[in-house]
Backbone as numpy.savetxt, mean C-alpha at the origin, in Angstrom:
# Nx Ny Nz CAx CAy CAz Cx Cy Cz
-0.80 -19.06 -6.11 -0.91 -18.61 -4.74 -0.99 -17.09 -4.70
-1.79 -16.58 -3.82 -1.96 -15.13 -3.69 -0.74 -14.51 -3.01
-0.24 -13.42 -3.58 0.84 -12.66 -2.96 0.27 -11.41 -2.33
0.52 -11.23 -1.03 0.02 -10.07 -0.31 1.17 -9.16 0.07
1.08 -7.90 -0.33 2.14 -6.93 -0.07 1.58 -5.77 0.74
2.21 -5.48 1.86 1.87 -4.31 2.66 2.77 -3.15 2.22
2.15 -2.05 1.83 2.91 -0.86 1.42 2.93 0.08 2.62
4.10 0.21 3.24 4.19 0.80 4.58 5.26 1.88 4.66
4.92 2.96 5.31 5.87 3.97 5.77 5.08 4.88 6.70
5.53 5.01 7.94 4.75 5.81 8.89 4.83 7.30 8.59
5.72 7.68 7.68 5.79 9.08 7.25 4.73 9.31 6.18
3.97 10.38 6.30 2.96 10.69 5.30 3.57 11.37 4.09
2.83 11.35 2.99 3.25 12.07 1.80 4.42 11.48 1.05
4.63 10.17 1.17 5.76 9.55 0.47 5.33 8.72 -0.74
4.03 8.68 -1.00 3.56 7.97 -2.19 3.00 6.58 -1.95
2.60 6.27 -0.71 2.03 4.95 -0.45 0.77 4.70 -1.27
-0.16 5.64 -1.20 -1.44 5.47 -1.89 -1.25 5.45 -3.40
-0.42 6.35 -3.91 -0.12 6.37 -5.34 0.50 5.05 -5.77
1.38 4.51 -4.95 2.04 3.24 -5.29 1.04 2.09 -5.33
0.15 2.01 -4.34 -0.84 0.93 -4.32 -1.76 1.03 -5.54
-2.27 2.23 -5.82 -3.19 2.40 -6.95 -2.49 2.11 -8.28
-1.28 2.62 -8.44 -0.58 2.49 -9.72 -0.08 1.07 -9.95
0.48 0.45 -8.91 0.91 -0.95 -9.06 -0.28 -1.86 -9.31
-1.39 -1.58 -8.61 -2.59 -2.37 -8.83 -3.08 -2.28 -10.27
-3.07 -1.06 -10.81 -3.49 -0.87 -12.20 -2.53 -1.54 -13.17
-1.24 -1.46 -12.88 -0.24 -2.07 -13.76 -0.37 -3.59 -13.76
-0.62 -4.17 -12.60 -0.82 -5.63 -12.53 -2.12 -6.03 -13.22
-3.15 -5.20 -13.10 -4.42 -5.48 -13.76 -4.26 -5.46 -15.28
-3.43 -4.55 -15.78 -3.13 -4.53 -17.22 -2.52 -5.84 -17.68
-1.82 -6.50 -16.78 -1.18 -7.78 -17.09 -2.12 -8.96 -16.85
-3.42 -8.65 -16.76 -4.45 -9.68 -16.58 -4.38 -10.39 -15.23
-3.80 -9.71 -14.25 -3.77 -10.25 -12.89 -5.03 -9.83 -12.15
-5.47 -10.69 -11.23 -6.63 -10.37 -10.40 -6.12 -9.67 -9.13
-6.56 -8.44 -8.92 -5.96 -7.60 -7.89 -7.01 -7.08 -6.91
-6.71 -7.22 -5.62 -7.52 -6.62 -4.56 -6.66 -5.59 -3.84
-7.18 -4.37 -3.71 -6.52 -3.32 -2.95 -7.25 -3.14 -1.63
-6.50 -2.85 -0.57 -7.08 -2.68 0.76 -6.69 -1.30 1.28
-7.69 -0.48 1.58 -7.46 0.87 2.11 -7.61 0.82 3.63
-6.49 0.91 4.35 -6.54 0.86 5.81 -6.46 2.25 6.45
-6.38 3.29 5.64 -6.26 4.66 6.16 -7.65 5.25 6.38
-7.98 5.65 7.60 -9.31 6.24 7.87 -9.62 7.47 7.02
-8.60 8.12 6.47 -8.83 9.26 5.61 -9.39 8.84 4.25
-9.30 7.56 3.95 -9.88 7.05 2.70 -9.22 7.57 1.44
-7.93 7.85 1.51 -7.23 8.41 0.35 -7.25 7.50 -0.86
-7.01 6.22 -0.67 -7.02 5.28 -1.78 -8.43 5.15 -2.35
-9.40 5.06 -1.46 -10.80 4.96 -1.89 -11.18 6.14 -2.77
-10.87 7.35 -2.31 -11.18 8.56 -3.08 -10.40 8.59 -4.39
-9.13 8.22 -4.34 -8.28 8.27 -5.53 -8.79 7.38 -6.65
-9.53 6.34 -6.29 -10.03 5.41 -7.29 -11.49 5.65 -7.64
-11.97 6.87 -7.36 -13.27 7.29 -7.86 -14.45 6.93 -7.00
-14.21 6.58 -5.74 -15.30 6.22 -4.84 -15.32 7.22 -3.69
-16.45 7.88 -3.49 -16.57 8.86 -2.41 -16.63 8.12 -1.08
-15.64 8.31 -0.20 -15.64 7.60 1.08 -16.92 7.81 1.88
-17.54 8.98 1.74 -18.75 9.25 2.50 -19.94 8.43 2.01
-19.84 7.91 0.79 -20.93 7.10 0.24 -20.74 5.61 0.48
-19.64 5.24 1.11 -19.35 3.82 1.35 -20.17 3.32 2.54
-20.95 2.28 2.32 -21.78 1.72 3.38 -21.03 0.72 4.26
-20.20 -0.10 3.63 -19.47 -1.13 4.36 -17.97 -0.93 4.12
-17.23 -0.74 5.19 -15.80 -0.48 5.07 -14.97 -1.65 5.59
-13.67 -1.53 5.41 -12.75 -2.52 5.95 -12.86 -2.57 7.47
-13.24 -1.45 8.10 -13.41 -1.42 9.55 -14.49 -2.38 10.02
-15.62 -2.40 9.31 -16.71 -3.32 9.65 -16.27 -4.77 9.49
-15.46 -5.01 8.48 -14.95 -6.37 8.26 -14.05 -6.79 9.41
-13.17 -5.89 9.85 -12.25 -6.22 10.94 -12.98 -6.43 12.26
-14.08 -5.72 12.45 -14.87 -5.88 13.68 -15.77 -7.11 13.63
-15.89 -7.70 12.44 -16.71 -8.90 12.29 -18.18 -8.63 12.10
-18.56 -7.37 11.83 -19.97 -7.05 11.63 -20.38 -7.18 10.17
-19.41 -7.33 9.27 -19.70 -7.53 7.84 -18.72 -8.55 7.27
-19.16 -9.24 6.24 -18.29 -10.20 5.56 -17.36 -9.46 4.59
-16.19 -10.04 4.37 -15.21 -9.41 3.47 -15.81 -9.17 2.09
-16.47 -10.18 1.55 -17.00 -10.06 0.19 -18.10 -9.01 0.07
-18.77 -8.72 1.17 -19.83 -7.71 1.13 -19.29 -6.28 1.09
-18.03 -6.11 1.45 -17.43 -4.78 1.48 -16.71 -4.43 0.18
-16.36 -5.43 -0.62 -15.54 -5.21 -1.81 -16.32 -4.49 -2.91
-15.67 -3.48 -3.51 -16.24 -2.76 -4.64 -15.27 -2.84 -5.81
-15.77 -2.59 -7.02 -14.96 -2.64 -8.23 -14.66 -1.22 -8.69
-13.41 -0.94 -9.00 -13.00 0.39 -9.43 -13.01 0.50 -10.95
-12.94 1.74 -11.44 -12.93 1.97 -12.89 -11.66 1.44 -13.54
-10.58 1.32 -12.77 -9.34 0.76 -13.32 -9.34 -0.77 -13.34
-10.40 -1.38 -12.82 -10.52 -2.83 -12.89 -10.09 -3.57 -11.65
-9.49 -2.86 -10.69 -9.11 -3.52 -9.44 -10.33 -3.62 -8.53
-10.30 -4.59 -7.63 -11.28 -4.65 -6.55 -10.70 -3.93 -5.35
-11.58 -3.39 -4.50 -11.14 -2.55 -3.39 -11.94 -2.83 -2.13
-11.21 -2.97 -1.02 -11.83 -2.92 0.31 -11.70 -1.48 0.77
-12.80 -0.71 0.77 -12.71 0.73 0.99 -12.63 1.12 2.46
-12.34 2.41 2.65 -12.22 2.96 3.99 -12.88 4.34 4.03
-13.23 4.74 5.23 -13.64 6.13 5.48 -13.40 6.43 6.96
-13.87 7.55 7.43 -13.56 8.02 8.78 -14.06 7.07 9.87
-15.06 6.24 9.54 -15.58 5.30 10.54 -14.54 4.25 10.93
-13.53 4.09 10.10 -12.47 3.12 10.42 -11.69 3.56 11.66
-11.71 4.85 11.96 -11.07 5.35 13.18 -11.71 4.71 14.41
-13.05 4.67 14.43 -13.74 4.04 15.56 -13.45 2.54 15.62
-13.37 1.93 14.44 -13.07 0.50 14.40 -11.68 0.23 14.96
-10.72 1.10 14.61 -9.36 0.93 15.10 -9.31 1.05 16.62
-10.05 2.02 17.16 -10.09 2.20 18.61 -10.70 0.98 19.30
-11.74 0.43 18.69 -12.41 -0.74 19.27 -11.51 -1.98 19.22
-10.69 -2.07 18.19 -9.84 -3.25 18.03 -8.77 -3.36 19.11
-8.40 -2.22 19.68 -7.33 -2.22 20.69 -7.64 -3.19 21.83
-8.91 -3.31 22.17 -9.29 -4.18 23.28 -9.86 -5.52 22.83
-9.80 -5.80 21.52 -10.36 -7.06 21.00 -9.30 -8.15 20.92
-9.74 -9.37 21.15 -8.86 -10.53 21.03 -8.48 -10.74 19.57
-7.21 -11.06 19.34 -6.75 -11.38 17.99 -6.70 -10.21 17.05
-6.53 -9.01 17.56 -6.60 -7.83 16.70 -5.54 -7.85 15.59
-4.34 -8.41 15.90 -3.29 -8.43 14.89 -3.60 -9.39 13.75
-4.46 -10.35 13.99 -4.72 -11.39 13.00 -6.02 -11.18 12.22
-6.78 -10.18 12.57 -8.11 -10.05 11.98 -8.08 -9.75 10.49
-7.15 -8.92 10.04 -7.07 -8.64 8.61 -6.64 -9.89 7.86
-5.68 -10.61 8.39 -5.24 -11.85 7.74 -6.39 -12.82 7.59
-7.18 -12.99 8.64 -8.32 -13.90 8.58 -9.34 -13.42 7.55
-9.61 -12.11 7.53 -10.59 -11.56 6.59 -10.15 -11.75 5.15
-8.86 -11.55 4.88 -8.36 -11.67 3.51 -8.27 -13.14 3.07
-8.00 -14.02 4.03 -7.94 -15.45 3.70 -9.25 -15.93 3.09
-10.35 -15.34 3.51 -11.67 -15.78 3.04 -11.92 -15.45 1.56
-11.15 -14.51 1.02 -11.35 -14.14 -0.40 -10.08 -14.31 -1.22
-9.01 -14.77 -0.60 -7.69 -14.80 -1.25 -7.69 -15.62 -2.53
-8.47 -16.69 -2.58 -8.49 -17.55 -3.77 -8.99 -16.82 -5.01
-9.65 -15.68 -4.81 -10.19 -14.93 -5.94 -9.16 -13.98 -6.56
-7.98 -13.88 -5.95 -7.01 -12.87 -6.38 -5.60 -13.44 -6.52
-4.85 -12.82 -7.43 -3.43 -13.14 -7.57 -2.58 -12.25 -6.66
-3.05 -11.01 -6.47 -2.31 -10.03 -5.67 -3.25 -9.28 -4.74
-2.80 -9.06 -3.51 -3.49 -8.19 -2.57 -2.48 -7.13 -2.12
-2.80 -5.86 -2.36 -1.93 -4.76 -2.00 -2.61 -3.93 -0.92
-1.92 -3.71 0.19 -2.50 -3.04 1.35 -1.88 -1.65 1.51
-2.73 -0.63 1.48 -2.30 0.75 1.70 -2.43 1.05 3.19
-1.29 1.18 3.87 -1.30 1.36 5.32 -1.38 2.84 5.70
-1.95 3.13 6.86 -2.00 4.52 7.34 -0.62 4.99 7.76
-0.41 6.31 7.89 0.90 6.84 8.27 1.17 6.75 9.77
1.01 5.57 10.31 1.30 5.30 11.73 1.81 3.87 11.82
2.32 3.52 13.01 2.70 2.13 13.26 1.75 1.52 14.29
0.45 1.84 14.15 -0.56 1.38 15.09 -1.16 0.04 14.74
-2.37 -0.17 15.25 -3.05 -1.46 15.12 -3.25 -1.86 13.65
-3.65 -0.90 12.82 -3.93 -1.22 11.41 -2.67 -1.64 10.68
-1.58 -0.93 10.91 -0.33 -1.27 10.22 0.21 -2.61 10.68
0.16 -2.86 11.97 0.62 -4.16 12.48 -0.26 -5.29 11.91
-1.56 -5.02 11.79 -2.45 -6.00 11.18 -2.09 -6.28 9.74
-1.71 -5.22 9.01 -1.30 -5.39 7.61 -0.02 -6.21 7.51
0.94 -5.93 8.39 2.19 -6.70 8.39 1.94 -8.16 8.77
0.96 -8.39 9.61 0.63 -9.75 10.00 -0.03 -10.52 8.86
-0.73 -9.78 7.98 -1.45 -10.42 6.88 -0.60 -10.61 5.63
0.51 -9.88 5.55 1.30 -9.84 4.32 2.42 -10.88 4.31
2.90 -11.17 3.12 4.12 -11.95 2.97 5.32 -11.04 2.73
5.03 -9.87 2.11 6.09 -8.97 1.72 5.77 -7.53 2.15
6.82 -6.73 2.33 6.68 -5.33 2.68 7.38 -4.49 1.61
6.68 -3.49 1.11 7.27 -2.53 0.18 7.27 -1.17 0.86
8.43 -0.51 0.89 8.57 0.76 1.60 8.80 1.89 0.59
7.76 2.67 0.26 7.98 3.84 -0.58 8.73 4.90 0.23
9.71 5.53 -0.39 10.53 6.48 0.33 10.88 7.65 -0.57
10.52 8.83 -0.13 10.81 10.03 -0.90 12.32 10.27 -0.94
12.84 10.57 -2.12 14.29 10.73 -2.29 14.74 12.12 -1.86
14.59 12.41 -0.57 15.03 13.67 0.01 15.73 13.39 1.34
16.53 14.34 1.80 17.46 14.12 2.90 16.81 13.54 4.15
15.74 14.13 4.63 15.16 13.72 5.90 14.10 12.63 5.75
13.93 12.13 4.54 12.82 11.20 4.30 13.00 9.87 5.00
14.25 9.47 5.25 14.43 8.14 5.84 14.52 8.15 7.35
14.25 9.31 7.97 14.11 9.31 9.42 12.89 8.49 9.80
13.05 7.54 10.66 11.94 6.68 11.04 11.96 5.32 10.39
12.83 5.15 9.38 12.91 3.84 8.74 13.39 2.79 9.74
14.31 3.17 10.60 14.79 2.24 11.62 13.68 1.77 12.53
12.80 2.70 12.92 11.66 2.33 13.77 10.71 1.38 13.03
10.50 1.65 11.74 9.66 0.77 10.94 10.27 -0.63 10.86
11.57 -0.70 10.65 12.23 -2.00 10.56 12.17 -2.74 11.89
12.22 -2.01 13.01 12.05 -2.64 14.32 10.66 -3.26 14.45
9.64 -2.54 13.98 8.27 -3.06 14.02 8.14 -4.30 13.15
8.73 -4.25 11.96 8.69 -5.41 11.06 9.39 -6.60 11.72
10.51 -6.34 12.38 11.23 -7.42 13.07 10.37 -8.06 14.16
9.68 -7.22 14.94 8.84 -7.74 16.01 7.69 -8.57 15.46
7.06 -8.08 14.39 5.96 -8.83 13.78 6.46 -10.17 13.25
7.61 -10.13 12.63 8.18 -11.37 12.08 8.52 -12.36 13.20
9.00 -11.85 14.32 9.40 -12.72 15.42 8.23 -13.32 16.18
7.17 -12.52 16.35 6.09 -12.94 17.24 4.78 -13.29 16.54
4.58 -12.81 15.30 3.27 -12.97 14.68 3.33 -13.64 13.30
4.28 -13.21 12.47 4.28 -13.63 11.07 5.71 -13.92 10.62
6.14 -15.13 10.81 7.53 -15.50 10.53 7.85 -15.48 9.04
6.83 -15.48 8.18 7.05 -15.51 6.73 7.30 -14.13 6.14
7.15 -13.09 6.93 7.24 -11.71 6.42 8.68 -11.36 6.04
8.83 -10.70 4.88 10.14 -10.18 4.53 10.00 -8.87 3.76
11.05 -8.07 3.79 11.03 -6.77 3.13 11.42 -6.95 1.67
10.51 -6.58 0.80 10.77 -6.64 -0.64 11.82 -5.61 -1.03
11.71 -4.41 -0.43 12.70 -3.38 -0.70 12.13 -1.99 -0.54
12.98 -1.01 -0.83 12.60 0.39 -0.79 12.34 0.87 -2.22
11.20 1.54 -2.40 10.87 2.11 -3.71 11.05 3.62 -3.65
12.09 4.17 -4.28 12.27 5.62 -4.28 11.13 6.31 -5.04
10.53 7.32 -4.42 9.44 8.05 -5.06 9.80 9.53 -5.15
9.04 10.25 -5.98 9.27 11.69 -6.18 10.74 11.94 -6.53
11.26 11.10 -7.39 12.69 11.10 -7.72 12.98 12.07 -8.85
13.96 12.94 -8.61 14.43 13.87 -9.63 15.83 13.45 -10.05
15.91 12.72 -11.14 17.17 12.16 -11.59 18.19 13.19 -12.04
17.78 14.45 -12.14 18.71 15.50 -12.58 19.63 15.95 -11.46
19.33 15.57 -10.22 20.12 16.05 -9.09 20.98 14.93 -8.50
22.17 15.31 -8.07 23.03 14.36 -7.37 22.46 14.03 -5.98
21.74 15.00 -5.45 21.18 14.84 -4.10 20.28 13.61 -4.02
19.39 13.46 -4.98 18.44 12.34 -4.96 19.18 11.01 -4.98
20.18 10.90 -5.83 20.95 9.66 -5.91 21.74 9.42 -4.64
22.22 10.50 -4.02 22.97 10.37 -2.77 22.08 9.84 -1.65
20.82 10.28 -1.63 19.87 9.81 -0.62 19.64 8.32 -0.77
19.45 7.87 -1.99 19.23 6.45 -2.23 20.44 5.62 -1.80
21.63 6.12 -2.12 22.86 5.42 -1.71 22.95 5.35 -0.19
22.60 6.44 0.49 22.64 6.48 1.96 21.68 5.49 2.56
20.49 5.39 1.98 19.49 4.44 2.47 20.00 3.01 2.35
20.59 2.74 1.19 21.09 1.39 0.93 22.22 1.03 1.89
23.11 1.97 2.15 24.25 1.70 3.03 23.83 1.64 4.49
22.89 2.48 4.88 22.48 2.54 6.29 21.66 1.33 6.71
20.70 0.94 5.85 19.74 -0.09 6.25 19.93 -1.42 5.52
20.82 -1.43 4.53 21.10 -2.65 3.76 19.82 -3.25 3.18
18.99 -2.38 2.63 17.73 -2.81 2.02 17.85 -2.78 0.49
17.20 -3.71 -0.18 17.19 -3.67 -1.64 16.48 -2.41 -2.14
16.96 -1.85 -3.22 16.33 -0.70 -3.85 15.56 -1.18 -5.07
14.25 -0.93 -5.07 13.40 -1.34 -6.19 13.59 -0.34 -7.33
13.80 -0.84 -8.51 13.99 0.02 -9.68 12.91 -0.27 -10.72
12.57 0.75 -11.52 13.13 2.09 -11.53 12.54 2.96 -10.43
13.26 4.04 -10.08 12.71 5.03 -9.15 11.51 5.71 -9.81
10.55 6.10 -8.99 9.34 6.74 -9.51 9.59 8.24 -9.66
9.45 8.78 -10.85 9.80 10.19 -11.07 8.83 11.15 -10.40
9.35 12.33 -10.12 8.54 13.39 -9.55 7.74 14.06 -10.66
6.41 14.09 -10.54 5.57 14.67 -11.57 4.21 15.07 -11.01
3.65 16.15 -11.52 2.33 16.63 -11.10 1.23 15.68 -11.53
1.52 14.80 -12.47 0.48 13.89 -12.99 -0.07 12.98 -11.90
0.76 12.63 -10.91 0.28 11.78 -9.82 -0.77 12.51 -8.98
-0.56 13.80 -8.77 -1.52 14.59 -7.99 -2.80 14.84 -8.77
-2.72 14.87 -10.09 -3.88 15.16 -10.93 -4.81 13.95 -11.06
-4.24 12.75 -11.07 -5.02 11.54 -11.36 -6.22 11.32 -10.44
-6.10 11.52 -9.11 -7.26 11.28 -8.24 -8.49 12.13 -8.57
-8.28 13.29 -9.19 -9.42 14.13 -9.58 -10.31 13.43 -10.59
-9.73 12.47 -11.31 -10.49 11.71 -12.30 -10.93 10.35 -11.76
-10.55 10.06 -10.51 -10.92 8.78 -9.92 -10.20 7.60 -10.55
-9.00 7.86 -11.05 -8.22 6.82 -11.72 -6.77 6.86 -11.24
-6.02 5.83 -11.57 -4.58 5.87 -11.36 -3.94 6.60 -12.53
-2.64 6.87 -12.44 -1.95 7.54 -13.53 -1.95 6.69 -14.80
-2.09 5.38 -14.65 -2.15 4.52 -15.83 -3.45 4.70 -16.59
-4.46 5.24 -15.90 -5.74 5.49 -16.56 -5.86 6.89 -17.12
-5.08 7.83 -16.57 -5.20 9.23 -16.99 -4.06 9.69 -17.89
-2.89 9.08 -17.73 -1.70 9.48 -18.52 -0.93 8.22 -18.89
-1.53 7.43 -19.75 -1.05 6.07 -20.01 0.41 6.01 -20.47
0.84 6.98 -21.25 2.18 6.91 -21.80 3.19 7.75 -21.01
2.77 8.33 -19.92 3.67 9.17 -19.13 4.77 8.31 -18.47
5.92 8.93 -18.24 7.05 8.20 -17.65 6.73 7.66 -16.25
5.82 8.33 -15.52 5.42 7.83 -14.21 4.63 6.54 -14.32
3.73 6.49 -15.29 2.95 5.26 -15.53 3.87 4.14 -15.96
4.82 4.46 -16.82 5.74 3.44 -17.32 6.64 2.91 -16.21
7.02 3.78 -15.28 7.86 3.34 -14.16 7.13 2.29 -13.32
5.85 2.54 -13.05 5.09 1.56 -12.26 4.86 0.27 -13.05
4.73 0.38 -14.37 4.63 -0.84 -15.17 5.89 -1.69 -15.04
7.03 -1.03 -15.00 8.29 -1.76 -14.88 8.42 -2.40 -13.49
7.98 -1.70 -12.45 8.01 -2.28 -11.11 7.08 -3.49 -11.04
5.89 -3.36 -11.65 4.96 -4.49 -11.67 5.54 -5.66 -12.42
6.23 -5.39 -13.53 6.86 -6.48 -14.30 7.92 -7.18 -13.48
8.66 -6.43 -12.65 9.67 -7.07 -11.80 9.03 -7.93 -10.73
7.87 -7.52 -10.23 7.13 -8.33 -9.25 6.68 -9.64 -9.89
6.19 -9.54 -11.11 5.72 -10.74 -11.81 6.88 -11.68 -12.14
8.04 -11.08 -12.41 9.19 -11.90 -12.78 9.77 -12.65 -11.57
């Protein structure tokens, strides 16, 4: 059965895109069939995996509007994952969806048509709690929340959990939170560990281990159109995502 995970945090810069790309690559290394979905109109995931968003003819936006088939939009990345790409045109699609019937269910319906081809579908959500994110939560079985291990990083987590609760109550009763994945973690400081403890105590959410270390290698990888597993295979950041992927498989 296909497992669909929405990687969500309305705060930008917390490692959502890096997590989707790196986990996807780690699962692909394990011979899993992986589809990544870029729901951010900025096309960060698309660009990070070596595809120029401006050169994309068919995006996830066209699929959601029903003007293109899901399979016609999918492209293959150099890391071996399949991708539903995005670019700035998805902004217009999102605006149009606001007045469309079944907008919360459109991504779920689109992914159902190709789900048999994949073991895992990972959705990179935009840094908002708008139509696209709600659609991702409606399509997913699990939610993974990347969270930067810094003092103010968990402001807004309560609002995100309220949105997840509403989606679970009214749209997708099967949805559950897999946990919080600490990112940009500096294990040398007590502060980082204190933040993780505070998150656990405040929200009673599982903490996914290992924490993802803070390193410039994550910022460098998109320049090569690859994940960190493709550019720095033996780096501790790549290994951390391999361990997270192994825990998902287990």
